[in-house]
XYZ file of N, CA and C in Angstrom:
783
model
N 89.742 65.751 -36.691
C 91.260 67.299 -36.151
C 92.145 67.465 -37.193
N 92.392 69.074 -36.971
C 93.662 69.965 -37.881
C 94.602 68.727 -36.830
N 95.031 68.334 -35.477
C 96.664 68.062 -35.552
C 96.425 66.402 -35.676
N 97.223 65.712 -36.290
C 97.405 64.114 -36.658
C 97.441 63.213 -35.072
N 97.299 62.868 -35.122
C 97.203 61.699 -33.113
C 98.888 61.503 -33.495
N 98.836 60.702 -31.933
C 100.797 60.819 -32.072
C 100.814 59.995 -32.529
N 101.967 59.747 -33.421
C 102.119 58.764 -34.064
C 102.436 57.347 -33.461
N 102.907 57.547 -32.133
C 103.907 56.464 -31.573
C 101.731 54.914 -30.998
N 100.820 56.923 -30.527
C 99.987 55.452 -30.162
C 98.934 55.419 -31.004
N 99.001 55.649 -32.020
C 98.562 55.170 -33.510
C 98.844 54.104 -33.823
N 100.893 53.700 -33.746
C 101.077 52.189 -34.080
C 100.957 51.057 -33.001
N 100.883 52.436 -31.302
C 100.216 51.274 -29.943
C 98.839 50.539 -30.149
N 97.599 51.574 -30.817
C 96.758 50.751 -30.755
C 96.147 51.306 -29.676
N 96.605 51.821 -28.822
C 95.346 51.208 -27.414
C 96.212 52.679 -26.744
N 95.510 53.294 -25.576
C 95.323 54.375 -25.174
C 95.272 53.727 -23.126
N 96.243 54.121 -22.961
C 96.782 53.630 -21.312
C 96.903 55.054 -20.770
N 95.913 55.241 -19.813
C 95.299 56.077 -18.727
C 95.709 55.623 -17.689
N 95.903 56.876 -16.418
C 95.741 56.940 -15.558
C 94.582 57.418 -14.221
N 93.531 57.014 -13.985
C 92.428 57.242 -13.688
C 92.764 56.890 -12.203
N 91.953 57.574 -10.773
C 91.027 56.731 -9.910
C 90.378 56.405 -10.051
N 89.895 55.697 -8.728
C 89.439 53.956 -8.562
C 88.993 54.080 -7.554
N 88.761 55.618 -6.370
C 87.789 55.667 -5.397
C 87.487 57.051 -5.180
N 87.344 57.344 -6.742
C 86.576 58.960 -6.684
C 85.555 58.996 -7.292
N 84.165 59.257 -6.923
C 83.507 58.712 -7.666
C 82.197 60.796 -7.916
N 81.998 61.289 -8.709
C 81.903 60.337 -9.663
C 82.656 60.071 -11.276
N 84.058 60.900 -10.461
C 85.236 60.694 -11.804
C 85.447 59.466 -12.211
N 85.985 59.090 -10.802
C 86.850 57.307 -11.415
C 86.264 57.079 -10.299
N 85.996 55.250 -10.479
C 85.240 54.539 -9.272
C 85.022 52.821 -9.667
N 85.146 52.463 -9.164
C 84.905 51.175 -8.920
C 83.675 50.247 -9.539
N 82.090 50.094 -10.230
C 80.938 49.878 -9.519
C 80.806 48.279 -9.325
N 79.930 48.135 -9.106
C 79.255 46.386 -8.228
C 79.580 45.788 -9.295
N 80.030 45.646 -10.314
C 80.084 44.945 -11.508
C 81.393 44.739 -11.741
N 82.442 45.099 -11.219
C 84.120 45.642 -10.933
C 84.724 46.139 -12.605
N 83.630 47.022 -12.795
C 84.176 47.967 -13.853
C 85.057 48.773 -13.340
N 85.429 49.680 -13.910
C 86.113 50.774 -13.332
C 85.756 51.822 -14.907
N 84.116 53.087 -14.382
C 83.882 54.185 -14.778
C 84.432 55.430 -14.408
N 82.628 56.399 -14.448
C 83.063 57.592 -14.582
C 83.144 58.944 -15.253
N 82.886 59.718 -15.296
C 83.278 61.038 -15.560
C 84.510 60.982 -16.280
N 86.036 60.685 -15.864
C 87.252 60.625 -16.825
C 87.808 59.623 -17.045
N 86.641 58.664 -16.818
C 87.238 57.040 -17.312
C 86.090 57.667 -19.211
N 84.782 58.115 -18.906
C 84.544 58.330 -20.385
C 85.270 59.031 -21.307
N 85.534 60.266 -20.419
C 86.758 61.562 -21.000
C 87.504 60.328 -22.299
N 88.279 59.447 -21.257
C 89.147 58.717 -21.525
C 88.682 57.941 -23.370
N 87.753 57.883 -22.467
C 86.665 56.806 -23.473
C 86.774 57.292 -25.284
N 86.666 58.750 -24.492
C 85.681 59.777 -25.992
C 87.608 60.084 -26.777
N 88.728 59.886 -25.790
C 89.861 60.520 -26.257
C 89.998 59.048 -27.403
N 90.271 57.991 -26.906
C 90.312 56.020 -27.768
C 89.199 56.571 -28.772
N 88.493 57.285 -28.536
C 87.609 57.131 -29.593
C 87.746 58.066 -30.990
N 88.171 59.060 -30.745
C 88.898 59.879 -31.577
C 90.210 59.784 -32.405
N 91.501 59.683 -31.402
C 92.399 59.049 -31.768
C 92.375 57.872 -33.287
N 91.688 56.390 -31.622
C 91.650 55.121 -32.711
C 90.219 54.413 -33.269
N 89.501 55.079 -33.152
C 88.348 55.167 -33.905
C 87.377 53.729 -33.245
N 87.836 53.775 -31.983
C 87.743 52.936 -30.689
C 87.030 53.463 -29.232
N 85.825 53.327 -29.063
C 86.610 54.114 -26.906
C 86.981 52.681 -26.029
N 86.772 51.697 -27.077
C 87.232 50.590 -25.925
C 88.318 50.419 -26.571
N 89.598 51.383 -27.063
C 90.827 51.014 -27.037
C 91.233 51.681 -26.684
N 90.963 51.469 -24.997
C 91.974 52.076 -23.700
C 91.717 51.793 -22.723
N 93.362 51.315 -21.930
C 93.545 50.546 -21.374
C 93.827 51.530 -20.043
N 92.549 51.393 -18.829
C 93.184 52.158 -17.666
C 93.986 51.887 -16.370
N 94.258 52.283 -15.834
C 95.529 52.294 -14.960
C 95.599 52.742 -13.465
N 94.664 51.819 -12.384
C 94.107 52.685 -10.717
C 95.504 53.666 -10.147
N 95.071 55.017 -10.619
C 96.387 55.516 -9.166
C 95.701 56.614 -8.317
N 96.603 56.752 -7.893
C 96.335 57.434 -5.895
C 96.684 58.989 -6.462
N 96.179 60.146 -6.161
C 96.738 60.931 -5.312
C 98.103 60.689 -5.713
N 99.215 60.248 -5.012
C 99.914 60.600 -4.212
C 101.334 59.932 -5.455
N 100.768 59.077 -6.217
C 101.823 58.179 -7.245
C 100.573 58.437 -9.076
N 100.260 59.163 -8.896
C 99.254 60.318 -10.375
C 100.545 60.700 -11.464
N 101.632 61.568 -10.865
C 102.645 61.759 -11.405
C 104.293 61.186 -11.614
N 104.126 60.025 -10.545
C 104.975 58.857 -10.654
C 104.917 58.351 -11.386
N 103.358 57.719 -11.717
C 102.753 56.852 -13.188
C 102.728 56.842 -14.819
N 103.418 58.216 -14.735
C 103.248 59.271 -15.802
C 104.923 59.099 -15.982
N 105.594 59.745 -15.217
C 106.936 60.204 -15.370
C 107.701 59.142 -15.625
N 107.252 57.773 -15.165
C 107.927 56.700 -15.226
C 106.997 55.615 -16.434
N 106.949 56.259 -17.468
C 105.922 56.296 -18.720
C 105.075 54.543 -18.374
N 104.464 54.220 -17.485
C 103.873 53.340 -17.057
C 102.312 53.275 -17.586
N 102.157 54.832 -18.291
C 100.553 55.534 -18.503
C 100.868 56.276 -19.738
N 100.137 56.101 -20.322
C 100.597 57.679 -21.628
C 100.209 58.987 -20.831
N 98.735 58.623 -20.194
C 98.592 60.295 -20.453
C 97.697 60.264 -18.815
N 97.303 60.769 -17.930
C 96.890 60.282 -16.378
C 95.265 61.748 -16.446
N 94.700 61.335 -16.442
C 93.077 61.533 -16.452
C 92.156 61.477 -14.830
N 93.124 62.140 -13.270
C 92.797 61.524 -12.904
C 92.398 63.322 -11.959
N 91.114 63.945 -11.860
C 90.992 64.803 -10.638
C 92.515 65.332 -10.596
N 93.363 65.352 -11.401
C 94.640 66.130 -11.270
C 94.397 68.023 -11.224
N 94.617 68.508 -10.703
C 94.793 70.216 -10.112
C 96.321 70.678 -10.785
N 95.615 71.824 -11.430
C 96.726 72.740 -11.779
C 97.556 73.266 -11.269
N 98.759 73.292 -10.452
C 99.570 74.207 -10.166
C 101.394 74.183 -10.753
N 101.586 75.546 -10.188
C 102.833 75.655 -10.867
C 103.892 75.018 -10.546
N 103.740 74.441 -9.707
C 105.180 73.053 -8.711
C 104.768 72.495 -10.071
N 103.604 71.536 -9.798
C 103.358 70.411 -11.414
C 103.615 70.724 -12.656
N 103.402 72.187 -13.272
C 103.390 72.357 -13.691
C 105.033 72.579 -14.173
N 105.723 72.484 -13.568
C 107.658 72.495 -13.529
C 107.768 70.591 -13.812
N 107.076 69.751 -13.365
C 107.609 68.516 -14.215
C 107.047 67.625 -14.837
N 105.033 68.162 -15.049
C 104.499 67.062 -16.284
C 104.155 68.149 -17.335
N 103.058 68.410 -17.481
C 102.860 69.204 -18.717
C 101.341 68.769 -18.820
N 100.060 70.042 -18.327
C 99.741 69.824 -18.156
C 98.473 70.259 -19.971
N 97.222 69.887 -20.278
C 96.339 70.192 -21.185
C 95.950 71.947 -20.871
N 95.186 71.574 -21.453
C 93.776 72.776 -21.168
C 93.225 72.320 -20.192
N 92.333 73.063 -19.306
C 91.976 72.249 -18.245
C 90.308 72.310 -18.586
N 89.783 70.725 -18.359
C 88.360 70.276 -18.091
C 87.554 70.094 -17.431
N 88.076 70.579 -15.802
C 86.857 70.922 -14.618
C 87.693 71.626 -13.592
N 86.509 72.668 -13.023
C 86.486 73.160 -12.651
C 85.974 72.879 -10.708
N 87.166 73.198 -9.669
C 86.434 72.435 -8.583
C 87.210 73.341 -7.417
N 85.862 73.515 -6.086
C 87.002 73.921 -5.136
C 86.756 73.048 -3.674
N 88.243 73.341 -3.015
C 88.981 72.755 -1.730
C 87.629 73.108 -1.016
N 87.562 72.095 -0.367
C 86.277 72.132 0.694
C 86.745 71.282 2.540
N 85.377 71.163 3.459
C 86.324 69.821 4.157
C 84.799 69.158 4.599
N 84.372 68.016 4.791
C 84.433 67.036 5.238
C 84.084 67.298 6.134
N 82.672 67.576 7.547
C 82.489 67.217 9.124
C 81.495 66.530 9.367
N 81.232 65.641 10.840
C 80.504 65.004 10.971
C 79.313 66.373 11.580
N 78.293 66.421 11.657
C 77.374 67.539 11.587
C 77.249 67.761 13.752
N 78.128 66.217 14.243
C 78.094 66.879 15.791
C 79.210 67.421 16.317
N 80.016 67.817 14.798
C 81.303 68.671 15.127
C 81.411 69.668 15.970
N 80.142 70.877 15.913
C 80.065 72.034 15.618
C 80.845 72.444 14.831
N 82.244 72.563 14.098
C 82.332 72.831 13.109
C 81.894 73.436 11.952
N 81.593 75.206 11.483
C 80.792 75.997 11.219
C 81.773 76.414 9.328
N 83.213 76.252 9.750
C 83.771 77.324 9.325
C 84.893 76.820 9.176
N 85.896 77.327 7.890
C 87.257 77.134 8.599
C 87.976 77.563 9.332
N 87.774 78.357 9.865
C 88.493 78.784 11.648
C 87.986 77.987 12.322
N 87.482 77.057 12.344
C 87.052 76.077 13.839
C 88.168 75.699 13.592
N 89.064 75.461 12.617
C 89.378 73.439 12.740
C 91.555 74.664 13.215
N 91.713 74.834 13.725
C 92.220 76.175 14.512
C 92.594 75.567 16.082
N 93.809 74.731 16.197
C 94.159 73.231 17.245
C 93.407 72.241 17.183
N 92.889 72.314 16.084
C 92.437 70.653 15.887
C 93.006 70.084 14.328
N 92.925 68.465 14.701
C 93.216 67.719 13.931
C 92.863 67.520 11.874
N 93.502 68.322 10.685
C 92.171 67.894 9.434
C 93.423 66.728 9.020
N 92.074 66.030 8.221
C 92.722 64.868 7.753
C 92.595 65.221 6.344
N 93.566 64.881 5.429
C 93.397 64.654 3.825
C 94.066 63.895 3.038
N 94.547 63.741 2.190
C 95.539 62.797 0.716
C 96.304 63.302 0.518
N 97.351 62.623 0.559
C 98.792 62.744 0.391
C 98.118 62.900 -1.290
N 99.853 64.119 -1.274
C 99.328 64.493 -2.967
C 98.500 65.361 -3.737
N 97.488 65.973 -2.522
C 97.060 67.010 -2.796
C 97.655 68.152 -2.176
N 96.795 69.221 -2.095
C 96.351 70.845 -1.920
C 97.231 71.124 -0.404
N 95.442 70.202 -0.337
C 94.913 70.314 1.067
C 95.507 70.334 2.395
N 96.970 69.831 2.360
C 97.801 69.979 3.126
C 98.725 71.351 3.594
N 99.112 71.050 2.128
C 99.900 72.600 2.118
C 98.523 73.910 2.607
N 97.611 74.120 2.195
C 96.990 74.851 1.891
C 96.554 75.464 3.833
N 96.831 74.198 4.487
C 96.269 74.338 6.264
C 98.071 75.206 6.719
N 98.412 74.752 6.473
C 99.690 74.861 6.922
C 100.333 76.096 6.799
N 100.500 76.443 5.606
C 100.570 77.925 5.415
C 99.578 79.814 5.675
N 97.815 78.526 5.963
C 96.909 79.761 5.862
C 96.345 79.234 7.326
N 96.451 78.480 7.694
C 95.449 78.047 9.351
C 96.588 77.522 10.415
N 98.361 77.729 10.059
C 99.081 76.718 11.133
C 98.914 76.277 11.662
N 98.262 77.119 13.328
C 97.538 76.556 13.981
C 97.079 75.216 13.891
N 96.933 74.147 12.860
C 95.929 73.161 12.513
C 96.445 72.534 12.253
N 96.766 71.050 13.223
C 97.252 69.871 11.955
C 96.616 69.063 10.994
N 97.614 68.145 10.312
C 97.352 67.913 9.034
C 98.142 66.524 9.725
N 96.484 65.120 8.914
C 97.336 63.799 9.090
C 97.072 63.534 7.723
N 98.152 63.255 6.891
C 97.550 62.243 5.597
C 97.600 60.978 5.784
N 96.740 60.938 4.016
C 96.309 59.551 3.795
C 96.471 58.894 2.212
N 96.345 57.533 2.537
C 96.613 57.832 1.048
C 95.813 57.980 0.180
N 94.306 56.842 0.694
C 93.036 56.929 0.137
C 91.999 57.481 0.664
N 90.972 58.075 0.061
C 89.314 58.117 0.447
C 89.018 57.576 1.442
N 89.391 56.617 0.866
C 88.598 55.479 2.341
C 88.987 55.420 3.283
N 90.421 55.231 3.432
C 91.270 55.542 4.993
C 90.786 56.916 5.542
N 90.786 57.876 5.045
C 90.581 59.682 5.176
C 89.144 59.071 6.084
N 88.380 58.669 4.785
C 87.190 58.950 5.182
C 86.680 58.101 6.558
N 87.413 56.627 7.029
C 87.387 55.693 8.295
C 87.719 56.797 9.548
N 89.238 57.351 9.202
C 89.794 57.603 10.492
C 88.298 59.341 10.347
N 87.902 59.776 9.740
C 87.277 60.455 10.398
C 86.086 59.930 10.981
N 85.896 59.226 10.325
C 83.779 58.621 11.533
C 84.810 58.075 12.818
N 86.453 57.844 13.236
C 86.854 56.828 13.934
C 87.189 58.055 15.314
N 87.359 59.827 14.867
C 87.481 60.668 15.473
C 89.203 61.205 15.288
N 89.678 60.230 14.992
C 90.647 60.858 14.169
C 90.961 62.075 14.011
N 90.273 63.007 13.261
C 90.417 64.024 12.849
C 88.752 64.387 13.465
N 88.906 65.975 13.163
C 87.341 66.731 13.346
C 86.986 67.007 11.706
N 87.971 66.903 10.539
C 87.416 66.977 9.113
C 88.344 66.712 7.926
N 87.856 66.001 7.125
C 88.859 65.605 5.871
C 88.152 66.743 4.527
N 89.781 67.621 4.487
C 89.570 68.213 3.306
C 90.057 67.346 2.214
N 88.960 67.714 0.899
C 88.891 67.226 -0.279
C 88.332 68.125 -0.806
N 88.466 67.723 -2.033
C 87.700 68.817 -3.396
C 86.881 68.031 -3.057
N 85.208 69.287 -3.437
C 83.856 69.367 -2.733
C 83.759 68.571 -3.983
N 83.775 68.159 -5.814
C 83.211 67.093 -5.706
C 83.061 65.797 -6.034
N 84.073 65.797 -4.465
C 83.810 64.105 -3.819
C 82.808 64.496 -2.562
N 83.454 65.345 -2.190
C 82.501 65.670 -0.579
C 80.878 65.450 -0.888
N 80.400 66.471 -1.797
C 79.302 66.134 -1.915
C 78.677 64.966 -2.205
N 79.262 64.426 -2.733
C 78.936 63.407 -3.250
C 78.650 61.630 -1.460
N 79.973 62.667 -1.038
C 79.997 61.370 0.308
C 79.316 62.198 1.377
N 78.441 63.770 1.158
C 77.626 63.659 2.128
C 76.214 63.026 1.980
N 75.876 63.237 0.407
C 74.719 62.975 0.133
C 74.454 61.461 0.555
N 75.776 60.765 0.743
C 75.673 58.983 0.851
C 75.803 58.665 2.417
N 75.705 60.133 3.600
C 75.437 60.306 5.032
C 75.035 60.432 5.651
N 73.635 60.901 5.830
C 73.474 62.290 6.834
C 73.961 63.213 8.149
N 74.854 61.870 8.334
C 75.379 62.688 9.627
C 76.519 63.669 9.342
N 76.966 63.329 8.021
C 78.216 64.227 7.521
C 77.586 65.870 6.731
N 78.750 66.766 6.920
C 78.000 67.590 5.690
C 79.367 67.821 5.583
N 79.628 69.593 4.609
C 80.409 70.068 3.836
C 81.022 71.369 4.558
N 81.527 72.320 4.870
C 81.648 73.434 5.354
C 82.504 74.067 4.214
N 83.231 75.422 4.633
C 84.794 75.922 4.182
C 84.251 76.300 2.582
N 85.163 77.158 2.290
C 86.022 76.591 1.231
C 87.032 77.535 1.075
N 87.900 76.600 0.470
C 89.787 76.758 0.933
C 89.850 77.291 -0.590
N 90.480 76.760 -1.846
C 90.412 78.063 -3.195
C 90.029 76.865 -4.336
N 89.834 76.913 -5.260
C 89.769 76.704 -6.225
C 90.508 76.322 -7.672
N 90.116 75.253 -7.864
C 91.520 74.935 -9.018
C 90.485 74.350 -10.106
N 91.671 74.312 -11.144
C 90.765 73.736 -12.376
C 92.088 72.269 -13.266
N 91.118 71.082 -12.989
C 91.782 69.867 -13.610
C 91.739 70.064 -14.696
N 93.340 69.453 -15.692
C 93.949 69.194 -16.250
C 94.300 67.990 -16.629
N 94.309 66.831 -17.954
C 94.772 65.893 -18.700
C 96.824 66.068 -18.348
N 97.109 65.138 -17.337
C 98.755 64.918 -17.585
C 99.583 64.379 -18.622
N 100.374 64.961 -18.581
C 101.033 64.669 -19.793
C 102.105 64.380 -19.348
N 103.364 64.135 -20.012
C 105.131 63.940 -20.010
C 105.053 65.352 -20.806
N 106.412 66.443 -20.223
C 106.828 67.866 -20.216
C 106.990 67.379 -22.125
N 108.064 66.020 -22.708
C 108.563 66.136 -23.780
C 107.919 65.133 -24.747
N 106.207 65.673 -24.351
C 105.690 63.863 -25.250
C 104.939 65.637 -25.789
N 105.048 66.443 -27.335
C 104.995 67.274 -27.836
C 103.356 67.344 -28.644
N 103.821 65.684 -29.208
C 102.609 64.909 -29.873
C 100.921 64.868 -29.638
N 101.552 64.074 -28.186
C 100.203 64.616 -27.297
C 100.388 65.468 -26.960
N 100.661 66.398 -26.483
C 100.046 67.434 -25.836
C 99.303 68.820 -26.776
N 99.995 68.241 -28.125
C 98.872 69.736 -28.734
C 98.152 68.391 -29.641
N 97.811 66.452 -29.602
C 96.313 66.371 -29.651
C 95.743 66.549 -29.180
N 96.103 65.879 -27.848
C 94.434 66.157 -26.741
C 94.117 68.418 -26.227
N 95.195 69.064 -26.448
C 94.693 70.299 -26.547
C 93.881 70.287 -27.170
N 93.656 69.386 -29.019
C 92.301 69.885 -30.031
C 91.297 69.071 -30.073
N 91.764 68.088 -29.124
C 90.360 66.881 -28.696
C 89.582 68.195 -28.101
N 90.371 68.566 -26.294
C 89.389 69.574 -25.597
C 88.480 70.252 -26.154
N 89.065 71.125 -27.480
C 88.744 71.622 -28.211
C 87.477 71.552 -28.700
N 87.265 70.426 -29.860
C 86.849 69.528 -30.434
C 85.252 68.956 -29.275
N 85.761 68.962 -28.171
C 84.561 68.049 -27.448
C 84.348 69.666 -27.017
N 84.629 70.123 -26.377
C 84.212 71.656 -25.754
C 82.961 72.406 -26.329
N 82.828 72.313 -27.843
C 82.072 72.262 -28.666
C 80.901 71.916 -29.247
N 81.073 70.186 -28.914
C 79.622 69.652 -28.529
C 79.412 69.119 -27.486
N 80.232 70.276 -26.734
C 78.845 70.837 -25.357
C 79.153 68.975 -24.304
N 79.979 68.014 -24.666
C 80.463 67.187 -24.068
C 81.045 66.770 -22.609
N 81.138 68.467 -22.590
C 82.079 67.969 -21.102
C 80.715 68.247 -19.729
N 79.773 69.053 -20.309
C 78.278 69.035 -19.217
C 77.512 67.999 -19.914
N 77.213 67.318 -20.313
C 76.735 66.260 -20.786
C 77.170 64.732 -20.242
N 78.176 64.741 -19.877
C 78.747 63.691 -19.534
C 78.690 63.635 -17.592
N 78.335 65.460 -17.581
C 78.538 65.438 -15.803
C 76.964 65.596 -15.583
N 75.912 65.565 -16.569
C 74.648 65.275 -16.361
C 74.492 63.594 -16.127
N 75.096 62.987 -17.238
C 75.111 61.121 -16.671
C 75.489 61.100 -15.753
N 76.608 61.339 -15.338
C 77.116 61.015 -13.375
C 76.856 61.933 -12.382
N 76.169 62.632 -12.388
C 75.740 63.338 -11.508
C 74.110 63.139 -12.146
N 72.916 63.083 -11.413
C 71.880 62.949 -12.061
C 70.809 63.953 -11.985
N 72.028 65.256 -9.954
C 70.628 65.962 -9.674
C 70.659 67.084 -10.046
N 69.394 67.752 -10.321
C 68.996 69.296 -10.604
C 69.964 70.086 -10.733
N 70.095 69.888 -8.914
C 70.774 70.909 -8.565
C 72.166 71.395 -8.296
N 72.701 70.075 -8.179
C 73.833 69.838 -8.267
C 74.235 70.700 -10.202
N 73.920 69.763 -11.382
C 73.675 70.408 -12.473
C 73.826 71.892 -12.822
N 72.512 72.179 -11.754
C 73.279 73.779 -12.222
C 74.378 74.489 -11.666
N 74.865 73.710 -9.700
C 75.561 74.170 -9.762
C 76.611 74.883 -10.069
N 76.810 73.206 -10.864
C 78.427 72.753 -11.528
C 78.340 73.465 -13.502
N 77.674 74.389 -13.954
C 77.002 74.330 -14.975
C 78.425 74.931 -15.534
N 78.864 75.649 -14.574
C 80.470 76.776 -15.679
C 80.998 76.402 -14.783
N 81.712 75.082 -14.685
C 82.562 74.481 -14.207
C 83.205 73.748 -15.076
N 82.912 73.362 -16.120
C 83.292 72.736 -17.770
C 83.466 73.735 -18.910
N 84.566 73.625 -19.749
C 84.876 74.179 -20.516
C 83.739 74.512 -21.816
N 82.680 75.145 -22.027
C 81.623 74.740 -22.913
C 81.503 76.227 -24.096
N 80.291 75.881 -25.498
C 80.567 75.977 -26.232
C 80.674 77.891 -25.528
N 81.772 79.172 -25.580
C 81.407 79.843 -25.063
C 81.735 80.249 -23.717
N 82.228 79.522 -23.471
C 82.268 79.415 -22.081
C 83.578 78.230 -22.219
N 85.081 79.421 -21.412
C 86.102 78.488 -21.643
C 86.591 78.559 -20.069
N 87.321 77.883 -19.621
C 88.152 77.858 -18.541
C 90.117 78.165 -18.256
N 90.381 78.395 -17.409
C 91.552 79.041 -17.467
C 92.748 78.761 -16.155
N 93.408 78.677 -16.344
C 94.053 78.383 -15.253
C 94.737 79.928 -14.352
N 95.209 79.618 -12.662
C 95.447 80.770 -12.301
C 97.393 81.157 -12.597
N 97.201 82.033 -11.793
C 98.748 82.255 -12.353
C 98.704 82.823 -10.497
N 100.236 82.622 -10.125
C 100.508 83.159 -8.447
C 100.929 82.112 -8.244
N 101.247 82.067 -6.803
C 101.448 80.488 -6.096
C 100.919 79.146 -6.306
N 101.264 78.336 -5.242
C 100.895 77.545 -5.470
C 99.616 77.394 -5.069
N 99.082 78.108 -3.426
C 98.257 77.303 -2.462
C 98.082 79.380 -2.628
N 97.374 79.839 -2.589
C 96.876 81.017 -1.810
C 95.352 80.859 -1.003
N 95.524 81.597 0.208
C 94.960 81.754 1.380
C 93.267 82.801 1.158
């Protein structure tokens, strides 16, 4: 690549990355206790490009709420953790070029009778701290009540126990959850956002290098290749085929307010 590897990273010899550990297929702990997934493989590929070794990466599990604090307090070098771009976050951290596009939706029990977003009026919706969906309901459907949790598993348990009628999160997660539980289904469309690599605002060398790495990986169709590895379902591969930067297909961050109804 034409952009030099950041000197600090080269000297340290290991890339420290914040990843999700409860968010398949992007980042999760497998049955052998290993942290794996689409975002984890992306981190390993960055280590390969920077240091010539895909194992020269140290992952740190982060939640939605603590992704940015882990970065700004230097506990990790970068964050690759389903981190959606918005203007508020971009004032605190730097975002790479987008590497994935997703839409916020809501998972409900089939017995709930919920068919769309308007059905949540006057009812309780569950979501995670650090995601934009609580704000979306507050701004766009204020009659709904919002309860926030720290982790996906906590929110899913609350849904099954009836402490809310729906759990709002990224469709990339919810489709997988519904596929494993025939009593659940996914409804509605809140709004779409793009995932980017989170970096510190003053880390110019890392920002330039990560963007150059994404451009290189896009030219190799790396992101779609990884998606097919972690999501073998052909229907979902076709559905998400334009959700990643690919040769001749760029992603761009939206302009405008943090949340749009």
